PDB file of C-alpha atoms in Angstrom:
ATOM      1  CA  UNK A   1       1.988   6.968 -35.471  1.00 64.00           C
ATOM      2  CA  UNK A   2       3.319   3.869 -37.628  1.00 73.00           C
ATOM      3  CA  UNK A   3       6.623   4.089 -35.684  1.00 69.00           C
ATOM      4  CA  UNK A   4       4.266   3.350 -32.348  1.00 70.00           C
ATOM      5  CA  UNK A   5       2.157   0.717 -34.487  1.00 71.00           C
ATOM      6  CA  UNK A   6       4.813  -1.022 -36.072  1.00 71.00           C
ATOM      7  CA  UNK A   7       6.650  -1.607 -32.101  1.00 73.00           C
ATOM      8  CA  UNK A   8       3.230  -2.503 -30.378  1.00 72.00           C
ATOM      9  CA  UNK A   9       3.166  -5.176 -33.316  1.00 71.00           C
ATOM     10  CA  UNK A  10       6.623  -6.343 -32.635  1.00 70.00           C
ATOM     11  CA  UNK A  11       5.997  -6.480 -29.034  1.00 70.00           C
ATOM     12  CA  UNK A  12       2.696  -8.543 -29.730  1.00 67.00           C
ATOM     13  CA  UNK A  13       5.002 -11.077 -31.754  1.00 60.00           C
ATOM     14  CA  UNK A  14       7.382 -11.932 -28.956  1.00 62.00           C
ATOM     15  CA  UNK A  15       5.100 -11.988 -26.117  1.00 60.00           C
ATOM     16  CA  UNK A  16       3.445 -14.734 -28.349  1.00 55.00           C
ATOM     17  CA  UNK A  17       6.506 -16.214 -29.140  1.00 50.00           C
ATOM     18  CA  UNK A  18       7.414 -16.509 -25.358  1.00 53.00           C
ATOM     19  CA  UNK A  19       4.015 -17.962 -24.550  1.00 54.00           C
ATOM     20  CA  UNK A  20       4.388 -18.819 -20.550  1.00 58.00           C
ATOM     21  CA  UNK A  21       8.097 -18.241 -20.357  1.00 66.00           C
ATOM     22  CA  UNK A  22       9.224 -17.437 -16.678  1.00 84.00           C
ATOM     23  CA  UNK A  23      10.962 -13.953 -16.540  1.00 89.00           C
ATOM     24  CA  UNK A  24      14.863 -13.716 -15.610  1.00 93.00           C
ATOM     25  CA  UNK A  25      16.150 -11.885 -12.883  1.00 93.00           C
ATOM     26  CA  UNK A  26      16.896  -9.324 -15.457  1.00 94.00           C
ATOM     27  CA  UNK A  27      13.801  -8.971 -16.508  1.00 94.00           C
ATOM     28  CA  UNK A  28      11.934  -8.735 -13.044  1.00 94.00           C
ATOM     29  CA  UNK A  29      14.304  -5.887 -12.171  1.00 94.00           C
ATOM     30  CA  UNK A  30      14.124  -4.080 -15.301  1.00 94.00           C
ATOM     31  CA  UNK A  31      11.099  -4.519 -16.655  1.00 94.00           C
ATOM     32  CA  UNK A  32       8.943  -0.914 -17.174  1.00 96.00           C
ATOM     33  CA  UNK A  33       5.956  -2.413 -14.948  1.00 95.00           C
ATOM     34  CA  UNK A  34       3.604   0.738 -16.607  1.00 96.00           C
ATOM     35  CA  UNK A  35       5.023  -0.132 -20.296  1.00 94.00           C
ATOM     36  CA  UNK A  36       4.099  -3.944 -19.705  1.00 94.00           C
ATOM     37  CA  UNK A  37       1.270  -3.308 -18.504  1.00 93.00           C
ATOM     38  CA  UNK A  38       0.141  -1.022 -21.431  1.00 93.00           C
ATOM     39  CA  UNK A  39       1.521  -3.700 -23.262  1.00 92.00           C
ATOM     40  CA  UNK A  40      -0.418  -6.581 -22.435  1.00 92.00           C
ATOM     41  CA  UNK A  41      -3.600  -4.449 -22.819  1.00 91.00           C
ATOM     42  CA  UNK A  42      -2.927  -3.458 -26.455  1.00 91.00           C
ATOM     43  CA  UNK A  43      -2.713  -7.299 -27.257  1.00 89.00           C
ATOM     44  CA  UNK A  44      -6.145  -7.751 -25.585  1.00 88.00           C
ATOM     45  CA  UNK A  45      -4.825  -9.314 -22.382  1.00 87.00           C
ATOM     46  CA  UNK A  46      -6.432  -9.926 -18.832  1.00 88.00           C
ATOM     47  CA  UNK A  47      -4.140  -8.267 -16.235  1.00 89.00           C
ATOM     48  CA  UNK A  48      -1.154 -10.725 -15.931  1.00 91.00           C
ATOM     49  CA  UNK A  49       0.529  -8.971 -12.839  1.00 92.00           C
ATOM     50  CA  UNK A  50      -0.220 -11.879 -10.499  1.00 93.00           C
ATOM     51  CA  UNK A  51       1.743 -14.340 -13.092  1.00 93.00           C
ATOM     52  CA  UNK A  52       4.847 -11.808 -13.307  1.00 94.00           C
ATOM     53  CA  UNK A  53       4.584 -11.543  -9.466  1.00 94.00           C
ATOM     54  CA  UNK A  54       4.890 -15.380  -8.943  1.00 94.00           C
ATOM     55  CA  UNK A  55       7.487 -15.386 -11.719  1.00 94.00           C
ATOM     56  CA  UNK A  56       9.556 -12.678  -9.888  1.00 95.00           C
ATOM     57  CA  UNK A  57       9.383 -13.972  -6.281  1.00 95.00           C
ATOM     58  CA  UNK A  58      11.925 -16.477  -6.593  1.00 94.00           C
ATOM     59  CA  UNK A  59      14.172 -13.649  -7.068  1.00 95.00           C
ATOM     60  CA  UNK A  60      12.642 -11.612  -3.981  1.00 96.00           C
ATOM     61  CA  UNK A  61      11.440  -8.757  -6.585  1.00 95.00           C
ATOM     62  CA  UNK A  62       7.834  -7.433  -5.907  1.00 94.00           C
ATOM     63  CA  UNK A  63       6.381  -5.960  -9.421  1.00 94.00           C
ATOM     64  CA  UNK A  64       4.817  -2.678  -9.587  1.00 91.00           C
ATOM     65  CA  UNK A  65       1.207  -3.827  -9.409  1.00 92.00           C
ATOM     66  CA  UNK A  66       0.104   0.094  -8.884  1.00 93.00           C
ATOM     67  CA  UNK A  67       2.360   1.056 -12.109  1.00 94.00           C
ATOM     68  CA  UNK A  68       1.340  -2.082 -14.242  1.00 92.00           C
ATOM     69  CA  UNK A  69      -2.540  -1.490 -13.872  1.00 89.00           C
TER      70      UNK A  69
END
């Protein structure tokens, strides 16, 4: 259970850190669109999916909206 707590809190801490950072190509295609989504709830976040979406379009790749929500 700490092991879990301990990496949601680490998680929290960079997705702060990066703020509005736009996502690489790497990270649109390998991004685990359920995990993110999970995520971003756990830190108290509206759904961000259309943001990643925009993010990822430049690079043709279509999130998992069914797998993030």
């Amino acid at each position: 259970m700490t092991y879990y707590l301990h990496r949601a809190v680490a998680i929290a801490l960079c997705a702060l850190a990066a703020g509005c950072a736009s996502m690489s190509e790497n990270q649109c295609r390998a991004t685990n669109w359920y995990n993110q989504g999970e995520n971003d709830g756990l830190l108290g976040l509206q759904a961000r999916i259309d943001q990643y979406a925009y993010q990822c379009a430049k690079y043709q790749i279509q999130p998992a909206e069914k797998d993030y929500l």
